[in-house]
Amino acid sequence: MKREGYNMAKNAWKKYDEKGIKEIFNFNEGYKDFISKCKTERECVVESIRIAEEHGFKDLDKIIKSNERLKPGDKVYANNMGKTLALFVIGEESMDKGLKILGAHIDSPRLDLKQNPLYEDTDLAFLDTHYYGGIKKYQWVTLPLALHGVVVKKDGSKIDIVVGEDDNDPVVGISDLLVHLAANQMDKKAAKVIEGEDLNVLIGSMPLSGEEKDAVKANILKILKEKYNFEEEDFLSAEIEVVPAGRARDYGLDRSMIIGYGQDDRVCSYTSLIAITEMDKIDKTCVCLLVDKEEVGSIGATGMQSRFFENIVAEVMDRASDYSDIKLRRCLTNSKMLSSDVSAAFDPNYPSVMEKKNSAYFGNGIVFNKYTGARGKSGCNDANAEYMAELRAMMEKHDVSFQTAELGKVDQGGGGTIAYILAQYNMEVIDCGVALQNMHAPWEVASKVDVFETKKGYVAFLKEA
């Protein structure tokens, strides 16, 4: 049966006058700056701490070491290995009454350098990569790419690497086959047009004078030594990511959208971060969680499946003179969470994968995904109707434009977030964030009014939940 019609939500732009639109545009300037600076998890944590400290947040480690107590209104953050960040605003009520949590992830699909990446072939120097997260590999060729990351030397010293972002920097890239010779390539399925082992980054072609063997590679090593003071063996203890080069920019002749790398899920990370910085006197303790490894299953010490969050809540409770094991368990069970993650925006170029009445649309505000998962809701967190009703009331009270959606048609595919992990504590959780076009592509697109409404929605949640 053919079913037409849109989601019941209304276009949010229509409720704003000229002054309101100016406020939306000004807010998005800060967002564009954030995603332009922050193209790795480490960069996101550093910048988020800078913003948090400007708003009065203090390092929890220092609080613990100085044996200070936490009281209502205090603001603290905990940094986990430079890749995960938890921010707390202490509420008036005992923490065993529950927390109000915004949880987003700061990792994004990309290419990672392998442990032994540098090699030479036919007088060209390359870096070997291993892609991270779900990508369409063919989208990553013939683009200007940048290198971001850290090199840790044997003495423990760290070298930060950023190449390709300054206007005076060179960029690097991955070649593609010219169309004149691509007859066989064009017959391949899209998944096989570019193979993972062919995502090799070209970084040089000039030989080092006086070198006979691998002279181009030798020249690259000379440049790395002179500019960054690291040797080839230091790649063994490096984390260097290959990402699209360049800043996020306004998109559309009306400048109503943003195109940028890593908006999944840094758009929800930024809006969650800004929302918690606006909290002062509150009833229940508010939390903003910015986590790593969501794109590969939330595993590892910096992923949501680690015990970092549970442990750090215990530490905060201890500093607030409120810790016991049973109180910690009550705290987590009584908490409510927005799993702040992006959704897929309806794209009229590809209507066949979406069901119009249950799709998210640009301009219609923050998106609630009652469930995600794949096909028969496999792997999903399915939020309670009671919780959804509570959230509807919050959004309406604070004049937040919102919409509901699912991730494509039932049999088309699907995806997941960190929601199911927090739900294991028996807390109320729902997925909630910004709708994107081009999700997981090197350059993703968001609507400015949706970004603004999402921040407003997160503020409403932290005030009302």
Short mmCIF file of C-alpha atoms in Angstrom, two decimals:
data_model
loop_
_atom_site.label_atom_id
_atom_site.label_comp_id
_atom_site.label_asym_id
_atom_site.label_seq_id
_atom_site.Cartn_x
_atom_site.Cartn_y
_atom_site.Cartn_z
CA MET A 1 0.00 0.00 0.00
CA LYS A 2 1.37 3.39 -0.94
CA ARG A 3 1.52 5.85 1.95
CA GLU A 4 2.31 9.53 1.51
CA GLY A 5 2.71 12.41 3.92
CA TYR A 6 5.35 13.92 6.12
CA ASN A 7 6.26 13.60 9.75
CA MET A 8 3.82 15.71 11.83
CA ALA A 9 6.58 18.16 12.81
CA LYS A 10 6.61 21.68 11.38
CA ASN A 11 9.51 23.58 9.84
CA ALA A 12 11.31 25.33 12.70
CA TRP A 13 12.61 28.23 10.60
CA LYS A 14 9.06 29.59 10.38
CA LYS A 15 8.84 30.43 14.08
CA TYR A 16 11.87 32.74 14.05
CA ASP A 17 11.99 36.42 13.15
CA GLU A 18 15.12 38.18 11.84
CA LYS A 19 16.59 38.49 15.34
CA GLY A 20 16.02 34.80 16.04
CA ILE A 21 17.62 33.73 12.77
CA LYS A 22 20.65 35.86 13.60
CA GLU A 23 20.93 34.04 16.94
CA ILE A 24 20.78 30.68 15.15
CA PHE A 25 23.52 31.72 12.73
CA ASN A 26 25.72 33.07 15.53
CA PHE A 27 25.40 29.83 17.52
CA ASN A 28 26.42 27.81 14.49
CA GLU A 29 29.60 29.85 14.04
CA GLY A 30 30.83 28.37 17.31
CA TYR A 31 29.79 24.92 16.16
CA LYS A 32 31.60 25.28 12.81
CA ASP A 33 34.74 26.38 14.64
CA PHE A 34 34.52 23.35 16.96
CA ILE A 35 34.29 20.73 14.22
CA SER A 36 36.94 22.52 12.16
CA LYS A 37 39.42 22.33 15.07
CA CYS A 38 38.37 18.95 16.42
CA LYS A 39 38.92 16.16 13.90
CA THR A 40 40.11 13.50 16.35
CA GLU A 41 38.87 12.29 19.71
CA ARG A 42 41.92 13.78 21.43
CA GLU A 43 41.33 17.17 19.85
CA CYS A 44 37.67 17.05 20.91
CA VAL A 45 38.64 16.35 24.52
CA VAL A 46 41.24 19.14 24.61
CA GLU A 47 38.84 21.72 23.16
CA SER A 48 35.91 20.55 25.30
CA ILE A 49 38.02 20.91 28.45
CA ARG A 50 39.03 24.41 27.35
CA ILE A 51 35.39 25.39 26.88
CA ALA A 52 34.35 23.70 30.14
CA GLU A 53 37.05 25.43 32.18
CA GLU A 54 35.94 28.78 30.78
CA HIS A 55 32.55 27.99 32.33
CA GLY A 56 33.92 27.07 35.76
CA PHE A 57 34.49 23.30 35.49
CA LYS A 58 37.40 21.89 37.50
CA ASP A 59 39.47 18.74 37.06
CA LEU A 60 38.06 15.96 39.26
CA ASP A 61 41.55 14.45 39.69
CA LYS A 62 42.70 17.65 41.40
CA ILE A 63 39.59 17.66 43.60
CA ILE A 64 40.35 14.10 44.71
CA LYS A 65 44.06 14.73 45.32
CA SER A 66 43.35 17.80 47.44
CA ASN A 67 40.61 15.92 49.33
CA GLU A 68 38.04 18.62 48.53
CA ARG A 69 34.33 18.01 48.90
CA LEU A 70 31.74 18.64 46.21
CA LYS A 71 28.63 20.65 46.94
CA PRO A 72 25.55 21.62 44.90
CA GLY A 73 26.48 23.90 42.02
CA ASP A 74 30.04 22.61 41.70
CA LYS A 75 31.21 21.70 38.21
CA VAL A 76 33.83 19.03 37.53
CA TYR A 77 35.16 16.99 34.63
CA ALA A 78 36.99 13.67 34.31
CA ASN A 79 39.34 12.96 31.43
CA ASN A 80 39.79 9.30 30.46
CA MET A 81 43.04 8.75 28.53
CA GLY A 82 42.52 11.90 26.50
CA LYS A 83 39.73 10.26 24.49
CA THR A 84 36.66 10.27 26.74
CA LEU A 85 35.30 13.10 28.86
CA ALA A 86 32.62 13.21 31.56
CA LEU A 87 31.33 16.54 32.88
CA PHE A 88 29.19 16.89 36.02
CA VAL A 89 27.15 19.74 37.49
CA ILE A 90 26.30 18.74 41.06
CA GLY A 91 22.60 19.04 41.90
CA GLU A 92 20.75 19.85 45.11
CA GLU A 93 19.36 16.33 45.52
CA SER A 94 21.26 13.25 46.63
CA MET A 95 22.79 11.48 43.64
CA ASP A 96 20.99 8.23 44.41
CA LYS A 97 17.86 10.00 43.15
CA GLY A 98 19.35 9.70 39.68
CA LEU A 99 21.30 11.68 37.10
CA LYS A 100 20.26 13.58 33.98
CA ILE A 101 22.66 12.38 31.29
CA LEU A 102 23.51 13.58 27.80
CA GLY A 103 25.72 11.00 26.10
CA ALA A 104 27.38 11.55 22.70
CA HIS A 105 30.42 10.13 20.93
CA ILE A 106 33.42 12.02 19.60
CA ASP A 107 34.92 9.40 17.29
CA SER A 108 34.07 9.54 13.58
CA PRO A 109 34.72 7.34 10.52
CA ARG A 110 38.21 7.92 9.11
CA LEU A 111 41.41 6.26 7.98
CA ASP A 112 44.05 5.29 10.57
CA LEU A 113 47.74 4.87 9.74
CA LYS A 114 48.99 1.32 10.24
CA GLN A 115 51.80 0.66 12.72
CA ASN A 116 54.39 0.40 9.92
CA PRO A 117 52.84 2.72 7.35
CA LEU A 118 55.63 4.35 5.36
CA TYR A 119 56.86 2.77 2.12
CA GLU A 120 58.08 3.66 -1.36
CA ASP A 121 56.88 2.32 -4.71
CA THR A 122 58.11 3.52 -8.13
CA ASP A 123 59.65 6.69 -6.71
CA LEU A 124 56.49 7.61 -4.79
CA ALA A 125 56.15 7.62 -0.99
CA PHE A 126 52.95 6.32 0.59
CA LEU A 127 51.31 5.75 3.97
CA ASP A 128 49.40 2.50 4.52
CA THR A 129 45.99 2.88 6.21
CA HIS A 130 43.26 0.86 7.89
CA TYR A 131 39.79 2.38 7.72
CA TYR A 132 37.88 2.97 10.96
CA GLY A 133 34.11 2.68 11.19
CA GLY A 134 31.58 2.23 8.42
CA ILE A 135 32.64 4.05 5.27
CA LYS A 136 32.02 3.90 1.54
CA LYS A 137 35.65 3.49 0.52
CA TYR A 138 35.19 5.04 -2.91
CA GLN A 139 34.25 8.36 -1.29
CA TRP A 140 37.76 8.82 0.13
CA VAL A 141 39.72 9.04 -3.13
CA THR A 142 40.77 12.24 -4.94
CA LEU A 143 40.06 14.38 -1.88
CA PRO A 144 42.49 16.73 -0.14
CA LEU A 145 43.27 14.93 3.12
CA ALA A 146 44.98 16.02 6.33
CA LEU A 147 46.99 14.15 8.98
CA HIS A 148 45.99 14.62 12.63
CA GLY A 149 47.30 12.74 15.62
CA VAL A 150 49.94 12.14 18.22
CA VAL A 151 53.33 10.46 18.28
CA VAL A 152 54.55 9.15 21.64
CA LYS A 153 58.30 8.60 21.86
CA LYS A 154 59.96 5.95 24.01
CA ASP A 155 60.75 8.53 26.70
CA GLY A 156 57.02 9.28 27.01
CA SER A 157 57.15 12.69 25.33
CA LYS A 158 54.27 13.46 22.97
CA ILE A 159 54.34 15.19 19.60
CA ASP A 160 51.09 16.58 18.23
CA ILE A 161 50.74 16.30 14.46
CA VAL A 162 48.46 18.44 12.28
CA VAL A 163 49.33 18.68 8.58
CA GLY A 164 46.93 19.97 5.94
CA GLU A 165 44.74 22.48 7.79
CA ASP A 166 46.72 25.72 7.54
CA ASP A 167 46.48 27.53 4.20
CA ASN A 168 50.26 27.20 3.89
CA ASP A 169 50.26 23.47 4.65
CA PRO A 170 50.49 20.80 1.99
CA VAL A 171 47.69 18.26 1.79
CA VAL A 172 47.87 14.54 0.98
CA GLY A 173 45.48 12.21 -0.81
CA ILE A 174 44.50 8.89 -2.34
CA SER A 175 44.54 8.46 -6.10
CA ASP A 176 41.85 6.93 -8.29
CA LEU A 177 42.01 5.28 -11.69
CA LEU A 178 41.48 7.61 -14.64
CA VAL A 179 38.13 7.05 -16.35
CA HIS A 180 39.86 6.31 -19.67
CA LEU A 181 41.27 3.07 -18.21
CA ALA A 182 38.48 2.23 -15.78
CA ALA A 183 36.36 -0.17 -17.86
CA ASN A 184 36.96 -3.11 -15.50
CA GLN A 185 36.71 -0.96 -12.39
CA MET A 186 33.34 0.45 -13.47
CA ASP A 187 31.93 -3.08 -13.70
CA LYS A 188 32.61 -3.73 -10.01
CA LYS A 189 30.09 -3.38 -7.22
CA ALA A 190 30.42 -0.14 -5.25
CA ALA A 191 31.81 -2.04 -2.25
CA LYS A 192 34.66 -3.32 -4.41
CA VAL A 193 35.44 -0.30 -6.59
CA ILE A 194 38.10 0.73 -4.08
CA GLU A 195 39.51 -2.02 -1.85
CA GLY A 196 40.62 -1.37 1.72
CA GLU A 197 44.22 -2.24 0.92
CA ASP A 198 44.20 0.36 -1.87
CA LEU A 199 43.52 3.28 0.47
CA ASN A 200 47.18 4.27 0.38
CA VAL A 201 47.94 7.94 0.98
CA LEU A 202 50.41 9.58 -1.42
CA ILE A 203 52.74 11.88 0.56
CA GLY A 204 55.81 12.53 -1.60
CA SER A 205 57.67 12.15 -4.92
CA MET A 206 60.99 14.00 -4.46
CA PRO A 207 64.14 11.90 -3.84
CA LEU A 208 66.70 12.89 -1.22
CA SER A 209 69.93 13.92 -2.86
CA GLY A 210 72.69 11.34 -2.44
CA GLU A 211 70.35 8.46 -1.56
CA GLU A 212 70.26 5.49 -3.92
CA LYS A 213 67.62 3.22 -2.33
CA ASP A 214 64.13 4.45 -1.32
CA ALA A 215 65.32 8.02 -1.78
CA VAL A 216 61.78 9.49 -1.73
CA LYS A 217 61.00 7.71 1.52
CA ALA A 218 64.31 8.94 2.91
CA ASN A 219 63.34 12.51 2.03
CA ILE A 220 60.02 12.14 3.85
CA LEU A 221 61.82 10.82 6.92
CA LYS A 222 64.21 13.77 6.77
CA ILE A 223 61.24 16.18 6.73
CA LEU A 224 59.58 14.39 9.65
CA LYS A 225 62.82 14.51 11.64
CA GLU A 226 63.39 18.21 10.97
CA LYS A 227 59.79 19.33 11.52
CA TYR A 228 58.58 16.98 14.26
CA ASN A 229 61.72 15.26 15.59
CA PHE A 230 60.50 11.71 15.20
CA GLU A 231 62.01 8.67 13.52
CA GLU A 232 60.41 5.96 11.43
CA GLU A 233 60.30 3.58 14.41
CA ASP A 234 58.19 6.13 16.31
CA PHE A 235 55.25 5.25 14.05
CA LEU A 236 55.00 2.14 16.27
CA SER A 237 53.68 4.28 19.12
CA ALA A 238 51.70 6.80 17.10
CA GLU A 239 48.00 7.39 16.53
CA ILE A 240 47.67 9.36 13.32
CA GLU A 241 44.33 9.75 11.58
CA VAL A 242 43.72 10.67 7.95
CA VAL A 243 40.74 13.03 7.68
CA PRO A 244 39.31 15.45 5.12
CA ALA A 245 41.32 18.68 4.99
CA GLY A 246 39.63 22.04 5.44
CA ARG A 247 37.16 23.87 7.61
CA ALA A 248 33.43 23.35 7.95
CA ARG A 249 31.56 25.83 5.76
CA ASP A 250 28.12 27.27 5.18
CA TYR A 251 26.14 25.17 2.70
CA GLY A 252 23.44 26.47 0.37
CA LEU A 253 23.00 29.90 -1.18
CA ASP A 254 20.89 30.86 1.85
CA ARG A 255 23.64 29.63 4.24
CA SER A 256 21.00 27.57 6.06
CA MET A 257 23.13 24.43 6.33
CA ILE A 258 26.64 23.35 7.34
CA ILE A 259 28.95 20.98 5.50
CA GLY A 260 31.80 19.54 7.51
CA TYR A 261 33.67 16.41 8.50
CA GLY A 262 32.73 14.36 11.57
CA GLN A 263 29.29 15.79 12.27
CA ASP A 264 28.39 12.24 13.29
CA ASP A 265 28.55 12.65 16.18
CA ARG A 266 30.34 15.88 17.01
CA VAL A 267 27.20 17.88 16.29
CA CYS A 268 25.54 16.18 19.27
CA SER A 269 28.77 16.36 21.29
CA TYR A 270 29.02 20.12 20.86
CA THR A 271 25.36 20.80 21.57
CA SER A 272 25.49 18.55 24.66
CA LEU A 273 28.65 20.28 25.88
CA ILE A 274 27.18 23.75 25.45
CA ALA A 275 23.93 22.67 27.12
CA ILE A 276 25.66 21.51 30.30
CA THR A 277 27.76 24.68 30.50
CA GLU A 278 24.47 26.59 30.76
CA MET A 279 23.46 24.71 33.92
CA ASP A 280 23.91 26.31 37.35
CA LYS A 281 21.38 25.67 40.09
CA ILE A 282 19.69 22.35 39.36
CA ASP A 283 17.77 19.71 41.24
CA LYS A 284 19.48 16.51 40.10
CA THR A 285 23.10 16.17 39.06
CA CYS A 286 23.59 16.69 35.32
CA VAL A 287 26.14 14.80 33.25
CA CYS A 288 27.58 15.22 29.76
CA LEU A 289 29.38 12.13 28.46
CA LEU A 290 31.62 12.39 25.39
CA VAL A 291 32.87 8.92 24.54
CA ASP A 292 35.14 7.16 22.06
CA LYS A 293 34.86 3.99 19.95
CA GLU A 294 31.10 4.14 19.20
CA GLU A 295 31.76 3.62 15.49
CA VAL A 296 33.44 0.26 16.20
CA GLY A 297 31.14 -1.13 18.88
CA SER A 298 31.94 1.05 21.92
CA ILE A 299 34.64 -1.37 23.01
CA GLY A 300 37.98 -0.76 24.73
CA ALA A 301 38.98 1.35 27.72
CA THR A 302 37.66 4.56 26.16
CA GLY A 303 34.43 3.10 24.78
CA MET A 304 31.05 3.18 26.51
CA GLN A 305 31.31 -0.51 27.39
CA SER A 306 34.24 0.17 29.71
CA ARG A 307 33.65 0.77 33.45
CA PHE A 308 34.93 4.36 33.21
CA PHE A 309 31.51 5.98 33.61
CA GLU A 310 30.39 3.77 36.48
CA ASN A 311 33.71 4.29 38.26
CA ILE A 312 33.71 8.05 37.80
CA VAL A 313 30.14 8.35 39.10
CA ALA A 314 31.34 6.49 42.21
CA GLU A 315 34.22 8.96 42.57
CA VAL A 316 31.88 11.95 42.26
CA MET A 317 29.48 10.44 44.80
CA ASP A 318 32.39 9.87 47.16
CA ARG A 319 33.46 13.52 46.89
CA ALA A 320 29.85 14.56 47.53
CA SER A 321 29.82 12.44 50.75
CA ASP A 322 27.16 10.28 49.20
CA TYR A 323 28.82 6.99 48.18
CA SER A 324 27.88 3.43 48.89
CA ASP A 325 27.53 0.53 46.50
CA ILE A 326 23.76 0.39 46.85
CA LYS A 327 23.49 4.17 46.36
CA LEU A 328 25.58 3.93 43.20
CA ARG A 329 23.25 1.26 41.83
CA ARG A 330 20.19 3.34 42.73
CA CYS A 331 21.80 6.37 41.14
CA LEU A 332 22.27 4.61 37.81
CA THR A 333 18.85 2.91 37.86
CA ASN A 334 17.05 6.17 38.65
CA SER A 335 18.86 8.12 35.93
CA LYS A 336 17.43 9.35 32.65
CA MET A 337 19.46 9.72 29.49
CA LEU A 338 19.37 11.17 26.02
CA SER A 339 21.69 9.13 23.83
CA SER A 340 22.76 12.16 21.82
CA ASP A 341 23.39 10.78 18.36
CA VAL A 342 22.53 11.73 14.82
CA SER A 343 19.74 10.41 12.62
CA ALA A 344 19.34 10.18 8.85
CA ALA A 345 17.65 13.11 7.12
CA PHE A 346 15.22 12.39 4.31
CA ASP A 347 16.92 12.97 0.96
CA PRO A 348 14.63 13.46 -2.07
CA ASN A 349 17.44 12.12 -4.27
CA TYR A 350 17.09 8.73 -2.54
CA PRO A 351 13.45 8.41 -1.43
CA SER A 352 13.19 4.65 -1.89
CA VAL A 353 15.01 3.78 1.35
CA MET A 354 12.83 5.97 3.57
CA GLU A 355 9.20 5.90 4.72
CA LYS A 356 8.03 9.50 4.61
CA LYS A 357 5.75 9.54 7.64
CA ASN A 358 8.53 8.16 9.85
CA SER A 359 11.55 10.03 8.52
CA ALA A 360 13.50 13.01 9.85
CA TYR A 361 13.59 16.19 7.78
CA PHE A 362 15.94 19.15 7.57
CA GLY A 363 14.49 22.13 9.40
CA ASN A 364 12.05 20.20 11.62
CA GLY A 365 14.22 20.32 14.75
CA ILE A 366 15.68 17.75 17.12
CA VAL A 367 14.98 14.09 16.24
CA PHE A 368 13.81 11.41 18.68
CA ASN A 369 14.45 7.83 17.55
CA LYS A 370 12.34 5.68 19.86
CA TYR A 371 14.32 2.73 18.57
CA THR A 372 17.19 2.13 16.18
CA GLY A 373 18.58 -1.33 15.47
CA ALA A 374 18.30 -3.19 12.17
CA ARG A 375 15.37 -4.80 10.41
CA GLY A 376 13.39 -6.54 13.20
CA LYS A 377 14.73 -3.95 15.71
CA SER A 378 17.76 -6.20 16.21
CA GLY A 379 20.28 -4.69 18.61
CA CYS A 380 18.07 -1.73 19.45
CA ASN A 381 17.13 0.18 22.56
CA ASP A 382 13.36 0.67 22.41
CA ALA A 383 12.36 3.52 24.72
CA ASN A 384 9.22 3.35 26.85
CA ALA A 385 6.10 5.19 25.73
CA GLU A 386 5.93 6.82 29.18
CA TYR A 387 9.41 8.30 28.70
CA MET A 388 8.56 9.54 25.22
CA ALA A 389 5.45 11.27 26.60
CA GLU A 390 7.54 12.94 29.30
CA LEU A 391 9.99 14.21 26.70
CA ARG A 392 7.20 15.55 24.48
CA ALA A 393 5.95 17.62 27.40
CA MET A 394 9.46 18.99 28.07
CA MET A 395 9.99 20.03 24.47
CA GLU A 396 6.60 21.73 24.22
CA LYS A 397 7.14 23.59 27.50
CA HIS A 398 10.41 25.08 26.21
CA ASP A 399 9.18 25.67 22.63
CA VAL A 400 11.64 23.17 21.15
CA SER A 401 10.83 21.99 17.63
CA PHE A 402 11.09 18.21 17.57
CA GLN A 403 10.30 15.29 15.29
CA THR A 404 10.30 11.51 15.53
CA ALA A 405 11.88 9.12 13.06
CA GLU A 406 13.26 5.69 12.39
CA LEU A 407 16.43 4.91 10.47
CA GLY A 408 15.03 4.03 7.05
CA LYS A 409 12.55 1.42 5.91
CA VAL A 410 12.14 -1.69 8.02
CA ASP A 411 14.02 -4.10 5.73
CA GLN A 412 16.52 -1.57 4.42
CA GLY A 413 19.16 -1.70 7.15
CA GLY A 414 19.71 0.27 10.33
CA GLY A 415 22.28 1.17 12.93
CA GLY A 416 22.99 1.50 16.61
CA THR A 417 24.24 3.92 19.27
CA ILE A 418 25.43 3.80 22.89
CA ALA A 419 21.81 3.81 24.12
CA TYR A 420 21.55 0.07 24.77
CA ILE A 421 24.69 0.11 26.95
CA LEU A 422 23.34 2.68 29.41
CA ALA A 423 19.94 0.96 29.33
CA GLN A 424 21.64 -2.07 30.89
CA TYR A 425 21.67 -0.10 34.15
CA ASN A 426 17.85 -0.11 33.91
CA MET A 427 17.68 3.65 33.31
CA GLU A 428 15.36 5.35 30.83
CA VAL A 429 17.23 6.01 27.54
CA ILE A 430 16.25 7.29 24.11
CA ASP A 431 18.23 8.28 21.01
CA CYS A 432 17.96 11.96 20.28
CA GLY A 433 19.93 14.31 18.00
CA VAL A 434 20.41 16.06 14.67
CA ALA A 435 19.39 14.70 11.26
CA LEU A 436 22.22 14.54 8.69
CA GLN A 437 22.56 14.04 4.99
CA ASN A 438 25.66 12.18 3.72
CA MET A 439 26.09 10.43 7.07
CA HIS A 440 29.51 8.69 7.34
CA ALA A 441 30.75 10.42 4.17
CA PRO A 442 33.87 12.60 4.37
CA TRP A 443 31.62 15.67 4.24
CA GLU A 444 28.28 15.54 6.05
CA VAL A 445 25.49 18.14 5.97
CA ALA A 446 23.28 19.47 8.79
CA SER A 447 20.63 22.17 9.05
CA LYS A 448 21.60 25.14 11.22
CA VAL A 449 18.15 25.43 12.78
CA ASP A 450 18.26 21.73 13.73
CA VAL A 451 21.61 22.23 15.45
CA PHE A 452 20.16 25.16 17.39
CA GLU A 453 16.94 23.34 18.32
CA THR A 454 18.99 20.36 19.49
CA LYS A 455 20.95 22.51 21.93
CA LYS A 456 17.64 23.97 23.15
CA GLY A 457 16.24 20.45 23.54
CA TYR A 458 19.22 19.30 25.58
CA VAL A 459 18.91 22.34 27.85
CA ALA A 460 15.20 21.59 28.33
CA PHE A 461 16.01 18.01 29.27
CA LEU A 462 18.66 18.99 31.82
CA LYS A 463 16.24 21.45 33.42
CA GLU A 464 13.12 19.30 33.44
CA ALA A 465 14.00 15.56 33.54
#
